[in-house]
Amino acid sequence: MTALSVLTFILRAREWRHEANQLVAHPLKEVVTILFVVMGIFAAHSIEIWIYAIVYHWGFGVFHDIEEALYFSIENFIALGYGDLFLPKQWRVVGAIESVNGLVLVGWSTAFLVTVVGRARIMEHEWVESIIKKHLSKEIEKK
């Protein structure tokens, strides 16, 4: 939630969104915006996965090295794992919580990305319309 709030704040602060009285943005700007959002979401999920891995390794001490903890966390973040690594009985609920947490966060991030892409598509259509109107007005002036 925090990462999406930060991304929204950055998008608004940088005026990457379309405002009614502003000239329509160039499509390249929308591409850069979408890539920025995708990379931001990827970074946020990576941080979340690393936090769980650190807790598994240093907090609970259930894995021998950070690579094992990270592997378990990655496979458990969006699913319930492959079954090749297990948490001890007293920590199993934490693994299930990570799976639910990951599923909710990835779903929420997907909805956020769909919203950003939808707005970018609207801006792209407005950009094309503005070019057509400019072209038509030039044609009318010539006549």
CSV table of C-alpha atoms in Angstrom, one decimal:
chain,number,residue,atom,x,y,z
A,1,MET,CA,0.0,0.0,0.0
A,2,THR,CA,2.8,2.4,0.9
A,3,ALA,CA,4.6,1.8,-2.4
A,4,LEU,CA,1.5,2.4,-4.5
A,5,SER,CA,0.8,5.6,-2.5
A,6,VAL,CA,4.4,6.8,-3.2
A,7,LEU,CA,4.1,5.9,-6.9
A,8,THR,CA,0.8,7.9,-7.0
A,9,PHE,CA,2.4,10.8,-5.2
A,10,ILE,CA,5.4,10.8,-7.6
A,11,LEU,CA,3.1,10.6,-10.7
A,12,ARG,CA,1.1,13.6,-9.5
A,13,ALA,CA,4.0,15.6,-8.3
A,14,ARG,CA,5.8,15.2,-11.6
A,15,GLU,CA,2.6,16.2,-13.4
A,16,TRP,CA,2.7,13.0,-15.5
A,17,ARG,CA,-1.0,12.9,-15.5
A,18,HIS,CA,-3.3,14.7,-17.9
A,19,GLU,CA,-5.1,17.8,-16.8
A,20,ALA,CA,-8.0,19.2,-18.8
A,21,ASN,CA,-6.4,22.6,-19.4
A,22,GLN,CA,-3.0,21.3,-20.3
A,23,LEU,CA,-1.7,20.3,-23.7
A,24,VAL,CA,-2.0,16.6,-24.3
A,25,ALA,CA,1.2,14.6,-23.5
A,26,HIS,CA,3.2,12.8,-26.1
A,27,PRO,CA,2.8,9.0,-26.1
A,28,LEU,CA,6.5,8.5,-25.3
A,29,LYS,CA,5.8,10.1,-22.0
A,30,GLU,CA,3.1,7.5,-21.3
A,31,VAL,CA,5.5,4.7,-22.2
A,32,VAL,CA,8.0,6.1,-19.8
A,33,THR,CA,5.4,6.5,-17.1
A,34,ILE,CA,4.2,2.9,-17.5
A,35,LEU,CA,7.8,1.6,-17.4
A,36,PHE,CA,8.3,3.7,-14.2
A,37,VAL,CA,5.2,2.2,-12.6
A,38,VAL,CA,6.2,-1.4,-13.6
A,39,MET,CA,9.7,-1.0,-12.2
A,40,GLY,CA,8.4,0.7,-9.1
A,41,ILE,CA,5.9,-2.2,-8.5
A,42,PHE,CA,8.7,-4.7,-9.1
A,43,ALA,CA,11.0,-2.9,-6.7
A,44,ALA,CA,8.2,-2.8,-4.0
A,45,HIS,CA,7.5,-6.5,-4.3
A,46,SER,CA,11.2,-7.3,-4.2
A,47,ILE,CA,11.6,-5.3,-1.0
A,48,GLU,CA,8.6,-7.1,0.5
A,49,ILE,CA,10.1,-10.5,-0.4
A,50,TRP,CA,13.5,-9.6,1.0
A,51,ILE,CA,11.8,-8.5,4.3
A,52,TYR,CA,10.2,-11.9,4.7
A,53,ALA,CA,13.5,-13.6,3.8
A,54,ILE,CA,15.4,-11.6,6.4
A,55,VAL,CA,12.8,-12.5,9.0
A,56,TYR,CA,12.9,-16.2,8.1
A,57,HIS,CA,16.7,-16.3,8.2
A,58,TRP,CA,17.8,-13.9,11.0
A,59,GLY,CA,14.5,-13.4,12.9
A,60,PHE,CA,13.3,-17.0,13.1
A,61,GLY,CA,16.6,-18.7,12.2
A,62,VAL,CA,14.8,-21.4,10.3
A,63,PHE,CA,17.0,-21.4,7.2
A,64,HIS,CA,20.8,-22.0,7.1
A,65,ASP,CA,21.6,-19.2,4.7
A,66,ILE,CA,19.9,-16.1,3.2
A,67,GLU,CA,19.7,-17.8,-0.2
A,68,GLU,CA,17.4,-20.5,1.1
A,69,ALA,CA,15.3,-18.0,3.0
A,70,LEU,CA,15.1,-15.8,-0.1
A,71,TYR,CA,14.2,-18.8,-2.3
A,72,PHE,CA,11.5,-19.8,0.1
A,73,SER,CA,10.1,-16.3,0.3
A,74,ILE,CA,10.0,-15.8,-3.5
A,75,GLU,CA,8.2,-19.1,-4.1
A,76,ASN,CA,5.8,-18.5,-1.2
A,77,PHE,CA,5.0,-14.8,-1.9
A,78,ILE,CA,2.4,-15.5,-4.6
A,79,ALA,CA,1.8,-19.2,-4.1
A,80,LEU,CA,2.1,-21.8,-1.4
A,81,GLY,CA,5.6,-22.9,-2.6
A,82,TYR,CA,6.8,-26.0,-4.3
A,83,GLY,CA,7.1,-28.1,-1.2
A,84,ASP,CA,10.9,-28.5,-1.4
A,85,LEU,CA,11.5,-26.2,1.6
A,86,PHE,CA,9.3,-26.2,4.7
A,87,LEU,CA,9.0,-24.0,7.8
A,88,PRO,CA,9.0,-25.6,11.2
A,89,LYS,CA,5.6,-26.2,12.7
A,90,GLN,CA,5.6,-23.1,14.9
A,91,TRP,CA,6.2,-20.8,11.9
A,92,ARG,CA,3.9,-22.4,9.3
A,93,VAL,CA,1.2,-19.8,9.7
A,94,VAL,CA,3.8,-17.1,8.9
A,95,GLY,CA,4.4,-18.8,5.5
A,96,ALA,CA,0.6,-18.9,4.9
A,97,ILE,CA,0.3,-15.2,5.8
A,98,GLU,CA,3.1,-14.3,3.4
A,99,SER,CA,1.2,-16.2,0.6
A,100,VAL,CA,-2.0,-14.3,1.3
A,101,ASN,CA,-0.2,-11.0,1.7
A,102,GLY,CA,1.6,-11.6,-1.6
A,103,LEU,CA,-1.6,-12.5,-3.4
A,104,VAL,CA,-3.4,-9.4,-2.2
A,105,LEU,CA,-0.4,-7.1,-2.9
A,106,VAL,CA,0.2,-8.5,-6.4
A,107,GLY,CA,-3.6,-8.2,-7.1
A,108,TRP,CA,-3.6,-4.6,-5.9
A,109,SER,CA,-0.6,-3.7,-7.9
A,110,THR,CA,-2.2,-5.2,-11.0
A,111,ALA,CA,-5.3,-3.1,-10.5
A,112,PHE,CA,-3.1,0.0,-10.1
A,113,LEU,CA,-1.1,-0.8,-13.3
A,114,VAL,CA,-4.3,-1.4,-15.2
A,115,THR,CA,-5.6,2.0,-14.1
A,116,VAL,CA,-2.3,3.7,-15.1
A,117,VAL,CA,-2.4,2.0,-18.5
A,118,GLY,CA,-6.0,2.9,-19.0
A,119,ARG,CA,-5.3,6.6,-18.3
A,120,ALA,CA,-2.3,6.5,-20.6
A,121,ARG,CA,-4.5,5.0,-23.4
A,122,ILE,CA,-7.0,7.8,-22.9
A,123,MET,CA,-4.2,10.4,-23.1
A,124,GLU,CA,-2.9,8.7,-26.3
A,125,HIS,CA,-6.3,9.0,-27.9
A,126,GLU,CA,-6.5,12.6,-27.0
A,127,TRP,CA,-3.0,13.2,-28.4
A,128,VAL,CA,-4.0,11.7,-31.7
A,129,GLU,CA,-7.2,13.7,-31.8
A,130,SER,CA,-5.3,16.9,-31.1
A,131,ILE,CA,-2.9,16.1,-34.0
A,132,ILE,CA,-5.9,15.5,-36.3
A,133,LYS,CA,-7.6,18.7,-35.3
A,134,LYS,CA,-4.4,20.7,-35.9
A,135,HIS,CA,-4.0,19.1,-39.3
A,136,LEU,CA,-7.6,19.8,-40.2
A,137,SER,CA,-7.4,23.4,-39.1
A,138,LYS,CA,-4.3,23.9,-41.2
A,139,GLU,CA,-6.1,22.4,-44.2
A,140,ILE,CA,-9.1,24.7,-43.6
A,141,GLU,CA,-6.8,27.7,-43.4
A,142,LYS,CA,-5.2,26.8,-46.7
A,143,LYS,CA,-8.5,26.8,-48.4
